[in-house]
XYZ file of C-alpha atoms in Angstrom:
787
model
C 177.850 135.470 48.753
C 178.070 139.230 49.162
C 177.199 139.654 45.506
C 174.159 137.428 45.958
C 173.051 139.516 48.921
C 173.547 142.707 46.923
C 171.332 141.387 44.142
C 168.693 140.403 46.694
C 168.632 143.930 48.047
C 168.104 145.299 44.534
C 164.958 143.176 44.184
C 163.104 144.555 47.196
C 161.559 147.624 45.573
C 160.101 145.797 42.598
C 158.792 142.892 44.685
C 157.118 145.300 47.101
C 155.497 147.120 44.188
C 154.219 143.844 42.747
C 152.521 143.008 46.029
C 151.025 146.485 46.398
C 149.491 146.242 42.923
C 148.016 142.835 43.736
C 149.837 141.051 40.941
C 151.580 138.588 43.263
C 150.940 137.416 46.803
C 153.440 137.397 49.648
C 153.875 133.659 49.288
C 154.565 133.941 45.579
C 157.051 136.744 46.160
C 158.872 134.510 48.614
C 159.079 131.778 45.983
C 160.392 134.290 43.465
C 163.086 135.343 45.933
C 164.073 131.708 46.524
C 164.328 131.012 42.813
C 166.374 134.122 42.148
C 168.683 133.353 45.055
C 169.346 129.893 43.617
C 170.091 131.381 40.207
C 172.356 134.084 41.635
C 174.254 131.498 43.666
C 174.889 129.499 40.524
C 176.195 132.587 38.726
C 178.865 133.391 41.312
C 180.545 129.995 41.150
C 184.229 129.842 40.289
C 183.589 128.632 36.743
C 180.131 129.865 35.677
C 178.202 128.155 32.921
C 176.360 129.806 30.079
C 173.388 127.537 30.678
C 172.956 129.035 34.173
C 172.629 132.530 32.708
C 170.201 131.340 30.046
C 168.006 129.516 32.553
C 167.922 132.633 34.720
C 166.974 134.838 31.766
C 164.289 132.366 30.667
C 162.773 132.416 34.146
C 162.659 136.224 34.140
C 161.019 136.225 30.688
C 158.301 133.844 31.812
C 157.825 135.878 34.999
C 157.379 139.064 32.958
C 154.874 137.318 30.698
C 152.921 136.232 33.776
C 152.958 139.780 35.182
C 151.552 141.168 31.955
C 148.804 138.569 31.814
C 147.729 139.328 35.363
C 147.885 143.086 34.819
C 145.685 142.724 31.771
C 143.245 140.492 33.596
C 142.989 142.776 36.649
C 142.552 145.873 34.420
C 144.735 148.062 36.599
C 144.162 151.827 36.167
C 146.712 153.536 33.935
C 149.109 155.882 35.629
C 152.767 156.813 35.696
C 154.966 153.710 35.349
C 156.233 152.250 38.587
C 159.359 150.217 39.220
C 157.665 146.843 38.653
C 156.578 147.857 35.147
C 160.126 147.782 33.805
C 162.218 146.032 36.468
C 161.704 142.494 35.141
C 162.671 143.462 31.598
C 165.647 145.415 32.896
C 166.748 142.370 34.858
C 166.699 140.272 31.676
C 169.025 142.761 30.027
C 171.279 142.784 33.090
C 171.550 138.992 33.035
C 172.626 139.038 29.401
C 175.138 141.795 30.127
C 176.648 139.758 32.954
C 176.750 136.688 30.702
C 178.513 138.576 27.926
C 181.211 139.728 30.318
C 182.071 136.059 30.811
C 181.395 134.809 27.267
C 182.268 137.634 24.888
C 183.262 135.224 22.161
C 179.912 133.435 22.056
C 178.160 134.763 18.947
C 174.990 132.833 19.740
C 174.693 134.627 23.060
C 174.973 138.011 21.331
C 172.260 137.027 18.880
C 169.968 135.887 21.695
C 170.494 139.205 23.486
C 169.638 141.111 20.306
C 166.485 139.069 19.787
C 165.313 139.625 23.366
C 165.921 143.370 23.075
C 163.990 143.515 19.783
C 161.135 141.585 21.353
C 160.894 144.105 24.163
C 160.994 147.037 21.733
C 164.289 148.480 22.977
C 165.315 150.067 19.693
C 168.246 152.105 21.005
C 169.550 149.153 22.995
C 169.467 146.910 19.914
C 171.620 149.430 18.068
C 174.150 149.559 20.886
C 174.275 145.764 21.201
C 174.822 145.198 17.495
C 177.551 147.839 17.449
C 179.391 146.136 20.306
C 178.899 142.709 18.772
C 180.273 143.845 15.413
C 183.331 145.347 17.080
C 184.143 141.984 18.662
C 183.028 139.796 15.740
C 183.518 141.708 12.483
C 183.699 138.494 10.439
C 180.264 137.118 11.381
C 177.775 137.855 8.556
C 174.727 137.040 10.703
C 175.382 140.073 12.929
C 175.442 142.440 9.947
C 172.215 140.937 8.667
C 170.533 141.390 12.059
C 171.738 144.967 12.340
C 170.594 145.832 8.803
C 167.170 144.254 9.312
C 166.759 146.298 12.493
C 167.509 149.505 10.592
C 165.109 148.566 7.810
C 162.337 147.861 10.285
C 162.710 151.430 11.525
C 162.784 152.968 8.020
C 166.510 153.655 7.778
C 167.537 152.149 4.418
C 170.663 154.297 4.195
C 171.930 153.000 7.540
C 171.099 149.412 6.537
C 172.934 149.882 3.253
C 175.987 151.255 5.033
C 176.035 148.308 7.452
C 175.815 145.717 4.695
C 178.457 147.462 2.614
C 180.807 147.506 5.589
C 180.114 143.838 6.185
C 180.792 143.000 2.551
C 184.142 144.749 2.690
C 185.141 142.380 5.484
C 183.228 139.305 4.294
C 183.277 139.583 0.527
C 182.986 135.798 0.097
C 179.779 135.431 2.102
C 176.839 134.308 -0.047
C 174.355 135.185 2.692
C 175.636 138.748 2.891
C 175.288 139.303 -0.842
C 171.831 137.747 -0.819
C 170.687 140.075 1.959
C 172.177 143.063 0.175
C 170.281 142.233 -3.034
C 167.126 141.646 -1.002
C 167.501 145.029 0.679
C 167.874 146.781 -2.693
C 164.809 144.968 -4.026
C 162.916 146.097 -0.956
C 164.107 149.653 -1.549
C 162.825 149.617 -5.140
C 159.472 148.205 -4.044
C 159.081 150.857 -1.340
C 159.909 153.614 -3.849
C 157.407 152.218 -6.342
C 154.622 152.194 -3.781
C 155.498 155.643 -2.486
C 155.593 157.181 -5.964
C 152.322 155.445 -6.771
C 150.700 157.145 -3.777
C 152.183 160.516 -4.768
C 151.046 160.119 -8.370
C 154.562 159.925 -9.806
C 155.250 157.302 -12.416
C 158.470 156.172 -14.026
C 158.067 158.582 -16.973
C 157.701 161.623 -14.705
C 153.963 162.119 -15.325
C 151.555 162.887 -12.544
C 151.590 165.690 -10.048
C 153.216 168.880 -11.230
C 156.506 169.986 -9.832
C 157.007 173.350 -8.223
C 159.008 174.775 -11.127
C 156.316 173.735 -13.603
C 153.700 175.522 -11.520
C 155.806 178.676 -11.505
C 156.141 178.598 -15.288
C 152.394 178.206 -15.782
C 151.397 180.781 -13.124
C 150.361 184.156 -14.683
C 152.552 187.124 -13.829
C 149.985 189.047 -11.770
C 152.543 191.402 -10.304
C 153.722 192.268 -13.803
C 150.143 192.936 -14.973
C 149.542 195.356 -12.138
C 152.708 197.338 -12.762
C 152.525 197.148 -16.556
C 155.971 195.562 -16.810
C 154.980 192.150 -18.138
C 156.594 192.886 -21.496
C 159.928 193.764 -19.917
C 160.955 190.196 -19.161
C 164.343 189.417 -20.720
C 163.719 186.521 -23.129
C 167.320 185.268 -23.131
C 167.521 184.728 -19.375
C 164.043 183.172 -19.255
C 164.942 180.793 -22.027
C 168.139 179.722 -20.296
C 166.229 179.067 -17.058
C 163.598 176.986 -18.800
C 166.205 174.965 -20.673
C 168.027 174.257 -17.386
C 164.833 173.141 -15.680
C 163.881 170.903 -18.592
C 167.355 169.348 -18.584
C 167.136 168.793 -14.823
C 163.712 167.214 -15.161
C 164.898 164.914 -17.939
C 167.837 163.769 -15.803
C 165.505 163.099 -12.870
C 163.164 161.129 -15.088
C 166.050 159.072 -16.516
C 167.443 158.360 -13.053
C 164.001 157.409 -11.759
C 163.467 155.112 -14.720
C 166.831 153.391 -14.216
C 166.115 152.850 -10.535
C 162.746 151.280 -11.254
C 164.288 149.080 -13.943
C 166.725 147.662 -11.374
C 169.964 149.416 -12.234
C 171.079 149.381 -8.578
C 170.241 145.709 -8.169
C 172.034 144.787 -11.389
C 175.139 146.598 -10.184
C 175.018 144.740 -6.866
C 174.600 141.393 -8.656
C 177.591 142.140 -10.896
C 179.764 142.993 -7.891
C 178.591 139.859 -6.101
C 179.539 137.658 -9.044
C 183.000 139.231 -9.202
C 183.513 138.596 -5.486
C 181.967 135.098 -5.273
C 181.935 133.342 -8.676
C 180.270 130.209 -7.292
C 177.142 128.310 -8.223
C 175.865 128.666 -4.646
C 175.616 132.432 -5.139
C 173.770 132.105 -8.440
C 171.320 129.576 -6.987
C 170.649 131.745 -3.953
C 170.079 134.912 -5.999
C 167.943 133.032 -8.524
C 165.649 131.737 -5.775
C 165.465 135.183 -4.185
C 164.600 137.070 -7.375
C 162.137 134.400 -8.539
C 160.153 134.472 -5.314
C 160.355 138.188 -4.444
C 157.066 140.077 -5.104
C 158.469 142.362 -7.804
C 156.738 143.459 -11.038
C 157.114 140.792 -13.754
C 159.105 143.098 -16.041
C 161.638 143.865 -13.294
C 161.915 140.188 -12.355
C 162.610 139.148 -15.943
C 165.181 141.910 -16.356
C 167.081 140.850 -13.252
C 166.924 137.161 -14.127
C 168.212 137.877 -17.620
C 171.133 139.799 -16.149
C 171.870 137.060 -13.569
C 171.801 134.213 -16.085
C 173.887 136.203 -18.536
C 176.556 136.492 -15.866
C 176.149 132.796 -15.092
C 176.775 131.867 -18.723
C 179.871 134.066 -18.867
C 181.281 132.995 -15.482
C 180.533 129.244 -15.324
C 179.797 128.200 -18.902
C 180.626 124.486 -18.562
C 179.695 123.727 -14.961
C 176.941 121.042 -14.907
C 175.042 122.673 -12.052
C 175.103 126.012 -13.894
C 173.726 124.392 -17.046
C 170.921 122.834 -15.012
C 170.107 126.150 -13.320
C 169.851 127.922 -16.674
C 167.784 125.135 -18.208
C 165.275 125.030 -15.335
C 164.969 128.814 -15.045
C 161.331 128.864 -16.190
C 160.267 125.950 -13.995
C 158.710 127.712 -11.027
C 156.488 126.301 -8.306
C 153.377 128.154 -9.486
C 153.360 126.715 -13.020
C 150.585 124.365 -14.102
C 148.880 123.207 -17.240
C 150.290 124.083 -20.645
C 152.967 126.537 -19.344
C 154.357 123.758 -17.130
C 154.470 121.322 -20.053
C 156.282 123.840 -22.268
C 158.795 124.786 -19.558
C 159.478 121.142 -18.725
C 159.955 120.250 -22.380
C 162.361 123.153 -22.944
C 164.400 122.242 -19.868
C 164.561 118.592 -20.910
C 165.649 119.539 -24.445
C 168.397 121.840 -23.176
C 169.812 119.288 -20.744
C 169.640 116.325 -23.130
C 171.329 118.371 -25.859
C 174.061 119.336 -23.385
C 174.660 115.646 -22.696
C 174.877 114.888 -26.430
C 177.325 117.673 -27.234
C 179.670 117.080 -24.293
C 182.337 114.426 -23.901
C 184.604 112.840 -21.315
C 184.248 113.899 -17.695
C 182.035 116.828 -18.684
C 179.466 114.382 -20.069
C 179.510 112.427 -16.792
C 178.779 115.590 -14.798
C 176.035 116.844 -17.105
C 174.461 113.373 -17.231
C 174.422 113.351 -13.439
C 172.514 116.641 -13.190
C 170.196 115.486 -15.997
C 169.313 112.362 -14.023
C 168.714 114.506 -10.939
C 166.345 116.638 -13.009
C 164.429 113.596 -14.268
C 164.237 112.024 -10.789
C 162.994 115.260 -9.289
C 160.245 115.907 -11.813
C 159.127 112.287 -12.046
C 158.530 112.518 -8.315
C 156.728 115.861 -8.613
C 154.665 115.357 -11.746
C 151.139 114.163 -11.016
C 150.444 113.451 -14.688
C 151.640 110.042 -15.870
C 152.101 111.414 -19.373
C 154.837 113.777 -18.176
C 156.579 110.945 -16.319
C 156.428 108.755 -19.425
C 157.800 111.623 -21.531
C 160.828 112.064 -19.256
C 161.551 108.332 -19.019
C 161.207 107.940 -22.787
C 163.576 110.882 -23.333
C 166.209 109.188 -21.160
C 165.661 105.902 -23.032
C 166.137 107.562 -26.445
C 169.172 109.492 -25.216
C 170.879 106.250 -24.132
C 170.246 104.736 -27.547
C 171.656 107.778 -29.355
C 174.811 108.296 -27.285
C 178.086 106.671 -28.336
C 179.980 104.494 -25.901
C 180.874 104.859 -23.136
C 177.460 105.890 -21.833
C 177.533 107.678 -18.441
C 176.889 105.338 -15.526
C 174.532 107.800 -13.856
C 172.249 107.801 -16.904
C 172.108 103.995 -17.094
C 171.380 103.651 -13.387
C 168.710 106.380 -13.417
C 166.958 104.736 -16.368
C 166.685 101.428 -14.519
C 165.584 103.068 -11.261
C 162.833 105.046 -12.993
C 161.563 101.971 -14.798
C 161.438 99.957 -11.572
C 159.765 102.779 -9.667
C 157.103 103.793 -12.185
C 156.411 100.788 -14.378
C 153.366 99.762 -12.334
C 151.700 103.180 -12.501
C 152.552 103.872 -16.155
C 151.809 100.465 -17.598
C 152.977 99.008 -20.872
C 151.057 101.545 -22.984
C 153.060 104.603 -21.901
C 156.513 103.039 -21.669
C 158.782 102.382 -24.683
C 158.192 98.931 -26.228
C 161.659 97.654 -25.300
C 161.131 98.257 -21.553
C 157.369 97.916 -21.023
C 157.396 94.664 -19.012
C 159.244 93.305 -15.953
C 161.138 90.772 -18.080
C 162.339 93.459 -20.469
C 163.352 95.724 -17.587
C 165.408 92.879 -16.113
C 167.015 92.239 -19.495
C 167.938 95.900 -19.903
C 169.365 96.160 -16.367
C 171.550 93.088 -16.938
C 172.706 94.513 -20.255
C 173.708 97.752 -18.539
C 175.886 95.922 -16.000
C 177.779 94.283 -18.860
C 178.430 97.775 -20.267
C 179.614 99.098 -16.903
C 180.736 96.006 -14.940
C 182.607 97.902 -12.210
C 180.088 100.699 -11.599
C 178.441 100.600 -8.188
C 175.525 102.838 -9.221
C 174.578 100.630 -12.177
C 174.845 97.456 -10.094
C 172.715 98.926 -7.303
C 170.042 99.821 -9.850
C 170.163 96.301 -11.269
C 169.928 94.781 -7.791
C 166.770 96.778 -7.164
C 165.323 95.467 -10.423
C 166.303 91.909 -9.462
C 164.698 92.372 -6.051
C 161.394 93.469 -7.611
C 161.150 91.108 -10.576
C 163.502 88.109 -10.131
C 163.501 85.009 -7.955
C 165.303 85.078 -4.553
C 168.096 82.790 -5.736
C 168.679 85.046 -8.759
C 168.861 88.063 -6.448
C 171.495 86.403 -4.253
C 173.477 85.342 -7.310
C 173.416 88.867 -8.728
C 174.514 90.314 -5.381
C 177.420 87.872 -5.201
C 178.541 88.809 -8.738
C 178.271 92.497 -7.868
C 180.497 92.096 -4.803
C 183.158 90.517 -6.985
C 183.056 93.008 -9.863
C 182.395 96.447 -8.377
C 185.369 98.695 -7.723
C 185.890 102.248 -6.535
C 183.205 104.506 -5.108
C 180.069 102.817 -3.835
C 181.719 99.483 -3.074
C 180.586 99.630 0.556
C 176.968 100.264 -0.511
C 177.046 97.178 -2.719
C 178.379 94.995 0.083
C 175.764 96.228 2.543
C 172.876 96.145 0.056
C 171.541 92.709 1.003
C 171.698 93.249 4.765
C 168.725 94.279 6.847
C 168.520 98.097 7.096
C 169.071 98.317 10.843
C 170.797 101.088 12.766
C 173.593 99.448 14.726
C 173.094 101.894 17.574
C 169.315 101.608 17.752
C 167.871 100.325 21.038
C 166.796 96.709 20.976
C 163.126 95.928 21.399
C 161.732 92.871 23.071
C 159.605 90.877 20.683
C 156.078 89.835 21.467
C 154.977 86.263 20.832
C 154.293 85.761 17.141
C 156.868 88.269 15.905
C 159.661 86.754 13.800
C 162.396 88.860 15.409
C 164.520 85.788 16.126
C 164.297 84.726 12.491
C 165.495 88.122 11.354
C 168.431 87.937 13.752
C 169.380 84.469 12.476
C 169.313 85.662 8.866
C 171.428 88.694 9.733
C 174.056 86.601 11.507
C 174.143 84.018 8.721
C 174.738 86.649 6.062
C 177.382 88.428 8.098
C 179.216 85.169 8.898
C 179.384 84.524 5.176
C 180.427 88.052 4.202
C 183.167 88.621 6.773
C 185.726 86.137 5.356
C 184.812 87.178 1.816
C 185.450 90.865 2.569
C 189.119 90.135 3.302
C 189.655 89.151 -0.312
C 188.768 92.553 -1.759
C 191.565 93.701 -4.027
C 191.743 97.274 -2.711
C 193.337 97.181 0.788
C 191.744 100.423 2.003
C 188.286 99.384 0.813
C 188.737 95.888 2.270
C 189.641 97.280 5.689
C 186.741 99.756 5.726
C 184.136 97.225 4.579
C 185.392 94.562 6.987
C 185.072 97.051 9.842
C 181.526 98.014 8.861
C 180.528 94.352 8.595
C 182.026 93.656 11.996
C 180.050 96.549 13.471
C 176.882 95.066 12.032
C 177.889 91.600 13.220
C 178.496 92.832 16.761
C 175.105 94.528 16.748
C 173.368 91.400 15.426
C 174.900 89.087 18.022
C 174.126 91.619 20.733
C 170.491 91.662 19.616
C 170.488 87.874 19.723
C 171.536 87.850 23.374
C 169.060 90.552 24.268
C 166.340 88.613 22.492
C 167.179 85.550 24.572
C 167.760 87.063 28.009
C 165.865 90.338 27.768
C 162.419 89.378 29.131
C 162.211 87.184 32.264
C 158.444 86.768 31.812
C 158.843 84.403 28.894
C 158.607 80.699 29.384
C 161.801 78.705 29.397
C 161.054 77.256 25.947
C 160.459 80.709 24.452
C 163.648 81.907 26.081
C 165.747 79.023 24.767
C 164.451 78.282 21.303
C 165.399 81.391 19.282
C 168.970 81.507 20.501
C 169.431 77.752 20.264
C 168.300 77.900 16.654
C 170.543 80.885 16.072
C 173.553 79.013 17.453
C 172.887 75.918 15.421
C 172.442 77.794 12.159
C 175.606 79.887 12.372
C 178.011 78.452 9.758
C 181.095 76.927 11.258
C 183.915 74.590 10.483
C 184.542 73.515 6.937
C 181.163 74.548 5.499
C 181.289 78.117 6.800
C 182.175 79.306 3.342
C 182.478 77.061 0.320
C 184.984 79.438 -1.234
C 187.147 79.889 1.866
C 190.837 79.869 1.164
C 193.436 77.910 3.064
C 194.476 81.057 4.891
C 191.076 81.160 6.605
C 191.427 77.712 8.195
C 192.670 78.988 11.540
C 189.982 81.654 11.581
C 187.154 79.215 10.914
C 188.540 76.826 13.527
C 188.643 79.617 16.052
C 185.072 80.520 15.189
C 184.062 76.896 15.695
C 185.802 76.671 19.081
C 184.312 79.932 20.233
C 180.895 78.836 18.991
C 181.151 75.635 20.996
C 182.098 77.638 24.077
C 179.097 79.927 23.526
C 176.800 76.947 23.051
C 178.119 75.274 26.205
C 177.560 78.450 28.193
C 174.056 78.644 26.787
C 173.286 75.059 27.739
C 174.623 75.523 31.270
C 172.042 78.257 31.743
C 169.189 75.981 30.625
C 169.332 73.495 33.500
C 166.069 73.858 35.378
C 163.812 76.879 35.418
C 165.599 79.530 37.423
C 165.075 82.846 35.631
C 166.890 84.723 38.367
C 170.281 83.329 39.349
C 170.810 80.795 36.552
C 169.493 83.057 33.810
C 171.687 85.963 34.924
C 174.744 83.696 35.122
C 173.999 82.224 31.696
C 173.584 85.707 30.249
C 176.946 86.798 31.629
C 178.672 83.670 30.266
C 177.041 84.111 26.849
C 178.097 87.764 26.711
C 181.669 86.842 27.622
C 181.702 84.072 25.005
C 180.517 86.539 22.369
C 183.414 88.868 23.168
C 185.976 86.072 23.018
C 184.536 84.850 19.757
C 184.849 88.266 18.157
C 188.486 88.433 19.179
C 189.328 84.885 18.078
C 187.425 84.616 14.813
C 187.932 88.134 13.451
C 190.253 91.105 13.690
C 188.175 93.876 15.267
C 189.444 97.414 15.015
C 189.402 99.963 17.829
C 186.106 101.340 16.535
C 184.506 97.883 16.700
C 185.703 97.334 20.256
C 184.394 100.766 21.235
C 180.971 99.778 19.922
C 181.077 96.436 21.736
C 182.071 98.207 24.954
C 179.119 100.557 24.575
C 176.750 97.643 23.988
C 177.918 95.764 27.064
C 177.988 98.906 29.206
C 174.329 99.536 28.393
C 173.273 95.914 28.780
C 170.821 96.626 31.594
C 169.915 100.283 31.090
C 167.650 100.200 27.980
C 165.196 97.813 29.662
C 165.470 98.556 33.346
C 161.915 97.327 33.945
C 162.551 93.881 32.421
C 166.056 93.062 33.488
C 166.427 89.758 35.351
C 167.650 90.666 38.834
C 169.831 88.009 40.316
C 169.030 86.359 43.586
C 171.931 88.082 45.255
C 170.717 91.515 44.283
C 171.935 94.204 41.922
C 175.545 93.671 42.944
C 175.680 90.440 40.965
C 174.689 92.321 37.818
C 177.531 94.770 38.409
C 179.986 91.895 38.861
C 178.793 90.293 35.617
C 179.111 93.604 33.766
C 182.591 94.102 35.212
C 183.779 90.720 33.992
C 182.485 91.263 30.465
C 183.687 94.861 30.213
C 187.115 93.939 31.567
C 187.493 91.397 28.784
C 186.460 93.979 26.168
C 188.884 96.478 27.683
C 191.793 94.040 27.473
C 191.158 93.458 23.778
C 190.378 97.118 23.056
C 193.503 98.560 24.658
C 195.652 96.561 22.274
C 194.178 98.679 19.462
C 193.697 102.029 21.214
C 195.055 102.205 24.742
C 194.002 105.792 25.472
C 190.336 105.448 24.527
C 190.018 102.036 26.132
C 191.613 103.089 29.416
C 189.533 106.269 29.667
C 186.277 104.415 28.964
C 187.086 101.598 31.412
C 188.101 104.013 34.161
C 184.941 106.061 33.646
C 182.767 102.967 33.972
C 184.594 101.924 37.123
C 184.091 105.388 38.624
C 180.377 105.446 37.833
C 180.009 101.919 39.233
C 181.404 102.935 42.620
C 184.872 101.495 42.071
C 186.853 104.683 42.255
C 189.965 103.147 43.792
C 190.203 100.572 41.002
C 189.732 103.338 38.429
C 192.560 105.335 39.988
C 194.803 102.273 39.781
C 193.988 101.783 36.088
C 194.765 105.420 35.305
C 197.903 105.389 37.461
C 199.547 102.555 35.595
C 198.685 104.012 32.168
C 202.099 105.717 31.863
C 204.024 102.517 32.446
C 201.767 100.420 30.191
C 201.017 102.835 27.331
C 203.996 105.191 27.404
C 204.591 108.721 28.640
C 202.628 110.645 26.025
C 199.646 108.296 26.010
C 199.679 108.267 29.816
C 199.458 112.063 29.900
C 196.479 111.965 27.546
C 194.753 109.398 29.762
C 195.319 111.569 32.822
C 193.940 114.613 30.996
C 190.792 112.730 30.070
C 190.507 111.348 33.580
C 190.571 114.879 34.942
C 187.789 115.859 32.510
C 185.758 112.851 33.668
C 186.185 113.848 37.310
C 185.203 117.465 36.553
C 182.089 116.252 34.760
C 181.184 113.981 37.639
C 181.600 116.831 40.145
C 179.499 119.170 38.014
C 176.772 116.553 37.708
C 176.767 115.953 41.437
C 176.600 119.699 42.120
C 173.690 120.110 39.699
C 171.837 117.227 41.318
C 172.457 118.703 44.760
C 171.195 122.080 43.548
C 168.022 120.518 42.192
C 167.472 118.698 45.469
C 167.988 121.945 47.371
C 165.510 123.726 45.115
C 163.003 120.962 45.704
C 163.498 121.201 49.448
C 163.120 124.996 49.373
C 159.976 124.770 47.277
C 158.521 122.128 49.514
C 159.234 124.014 52.731
C 158.489 127.503 51.389
C 155.242 129.375 51.885
C 153.149 130.260 54.825
C 152.207 126.716 55.655
C 148.624 126.979 54.472
C 149.316 124.839 51.435
C 147.111 126.818 49.059
C 149.783 128.873 47.259
C 150.872 127.916 43.753
C 154.556 127.860 42.848
C 155.516 130.777 40.586
C 157.024 129.177 37.505
C 156.219 131.849 34.986
C 152.957 130.232 33.882
C 149.462 131.295 34.770
C 148.197 128.930 37.503
């Protein structure tokens, strides 16, 4: 606390000056002292936090802003600066300095310090900070960029160039560094052009006369007076003139090369040698295209860049697309846009025709990206029809096998734009919904195992076919698709819900229960089917994803039933009763179930009966307090047992189920049905359900399960039970796993202590603010905002 007292003593002079100037009252100064004392106390803890320093600095910034506003409003007479004029800004810098002593390796903190110093106009300090930061972090490109921009803002291009060159020597593979270097050289050329324009100097050397030219044209008055004008040695004079002319011609040539971008071209060439990647070419292309340079210079630089691109990455699909779309800029419209779009389309389609094998697949992929992008941008339907027709003709002209990306993109574009284009603008073979369906089905016969083609066909079926045809097509797709995209095909027909999204209580009239029933029905059908996927890795991943969705759907079903105690008993019972009755079970759960699934379906049936019995026990009478809470707990426990008996959940699935049950009451604290015996009954119900999840979960991942269960016990006020669980982890899980559990338990305890300390600090601040002041009650708290 001695350090806190020392800092308090350092504040006295500035606070006294603030009161004397009338910027703050005595009561406000007392509040400022209380706030600063709280911040200083937090900074001297054994393990300080960066957030404490940042909160302190933010408070001082807002306080300085308030001081300036009040000084401007009071119109104080100008005089020599006093201590309060710079003390608050100085304190901000001191806070950052103290923070950096503790967190030297935090690059973000250095950048924040630099930004604050630049905001306050401390030019020399910014230079010193960047120098120190670069010494500690020489491999961080952002620091070089900040330092160079600071030098450029203060008209020091040579210093900025030296900084960037030093950074490039250490970070030669940084695209951002090369981009900033090229940008700086472009800025240098533009500044020279404007300066020479003001001075009357053009690229060819015309304009204001140079000093040597004036001397040559000035009459020799001294020679006329002395009569010695004819005694000038012609040889020496001729040599001097020739030297001056040669020097002027060299200056003119150098000036012309600079203005034509010779420096920038050299930088671009060096960048390409250091980083021969498409990311560099794309970044430099966007920079040069958008920089306000003369058109001739821009074209020269783009020609040089794309020449290097053709030599460095001649066959890369992304490079071919970048070269083809070079003329397509954001400011084009009318006829120039049509010409540029046509040229780009011709170049890309020709590249697809002339390529083969994997190269054709890659180029076709970037071609489809180009068509998708410009069909979305183009406001004119004629341009959209032109692009779609080009893709249609290209597919007809290509030999087999045709790239999957091109087939899928053709179907997607037809489905998306057929309504707006109409039959007149589309090719005759695909100008109606029936023809689009026929083409999409034909494409899936050409590429039967391609997920992208099947997904495009499913979208066409969804828009134009009957529901039973859509389900049939989806079932065929699940059986035929292989490789990448298999998971997307399996999840295509499910409702697009986020499994971690909070559940909402439905109002009367909303068909939320119907949606839940449909979700559960589909998932009950898909789960056994997913085990028969031929690829073991894909089968395991898809089964896990389906189980995650299934757990979320059944959780939503229970929340829908028990979430709102204000509903009538019939509204509370009906959706879930219907949901339970419509879940497939027994022999008709799946018509194609194999004999190996018999035990699984039987287990699902038994668990379903248990869940239904628990549900019915909670429907005796109308007691939405005790009986409803007990029925909810039994239904939750039955859901967990059913998951374990009917399926094979992974550790990730059990972790999700644990999270769902842990947050059973929290998302809807206002609507939860309190039991007649008080909140303790809810905790007991949660404990029973979570204990069951923990027992299943620890069989898959003992460390994660034990840590999560112990944390919940600790936060529920059952610390002794949590200690027991952690203590027996070594004997149950093994020595190494037990050590990991104990390490995580220590982290949980440290987090709990830190949270308690923060809460206590906030309470103390509230007490200080409430008891502070002179007791008159008319003083506003100083928060850094104008009251």
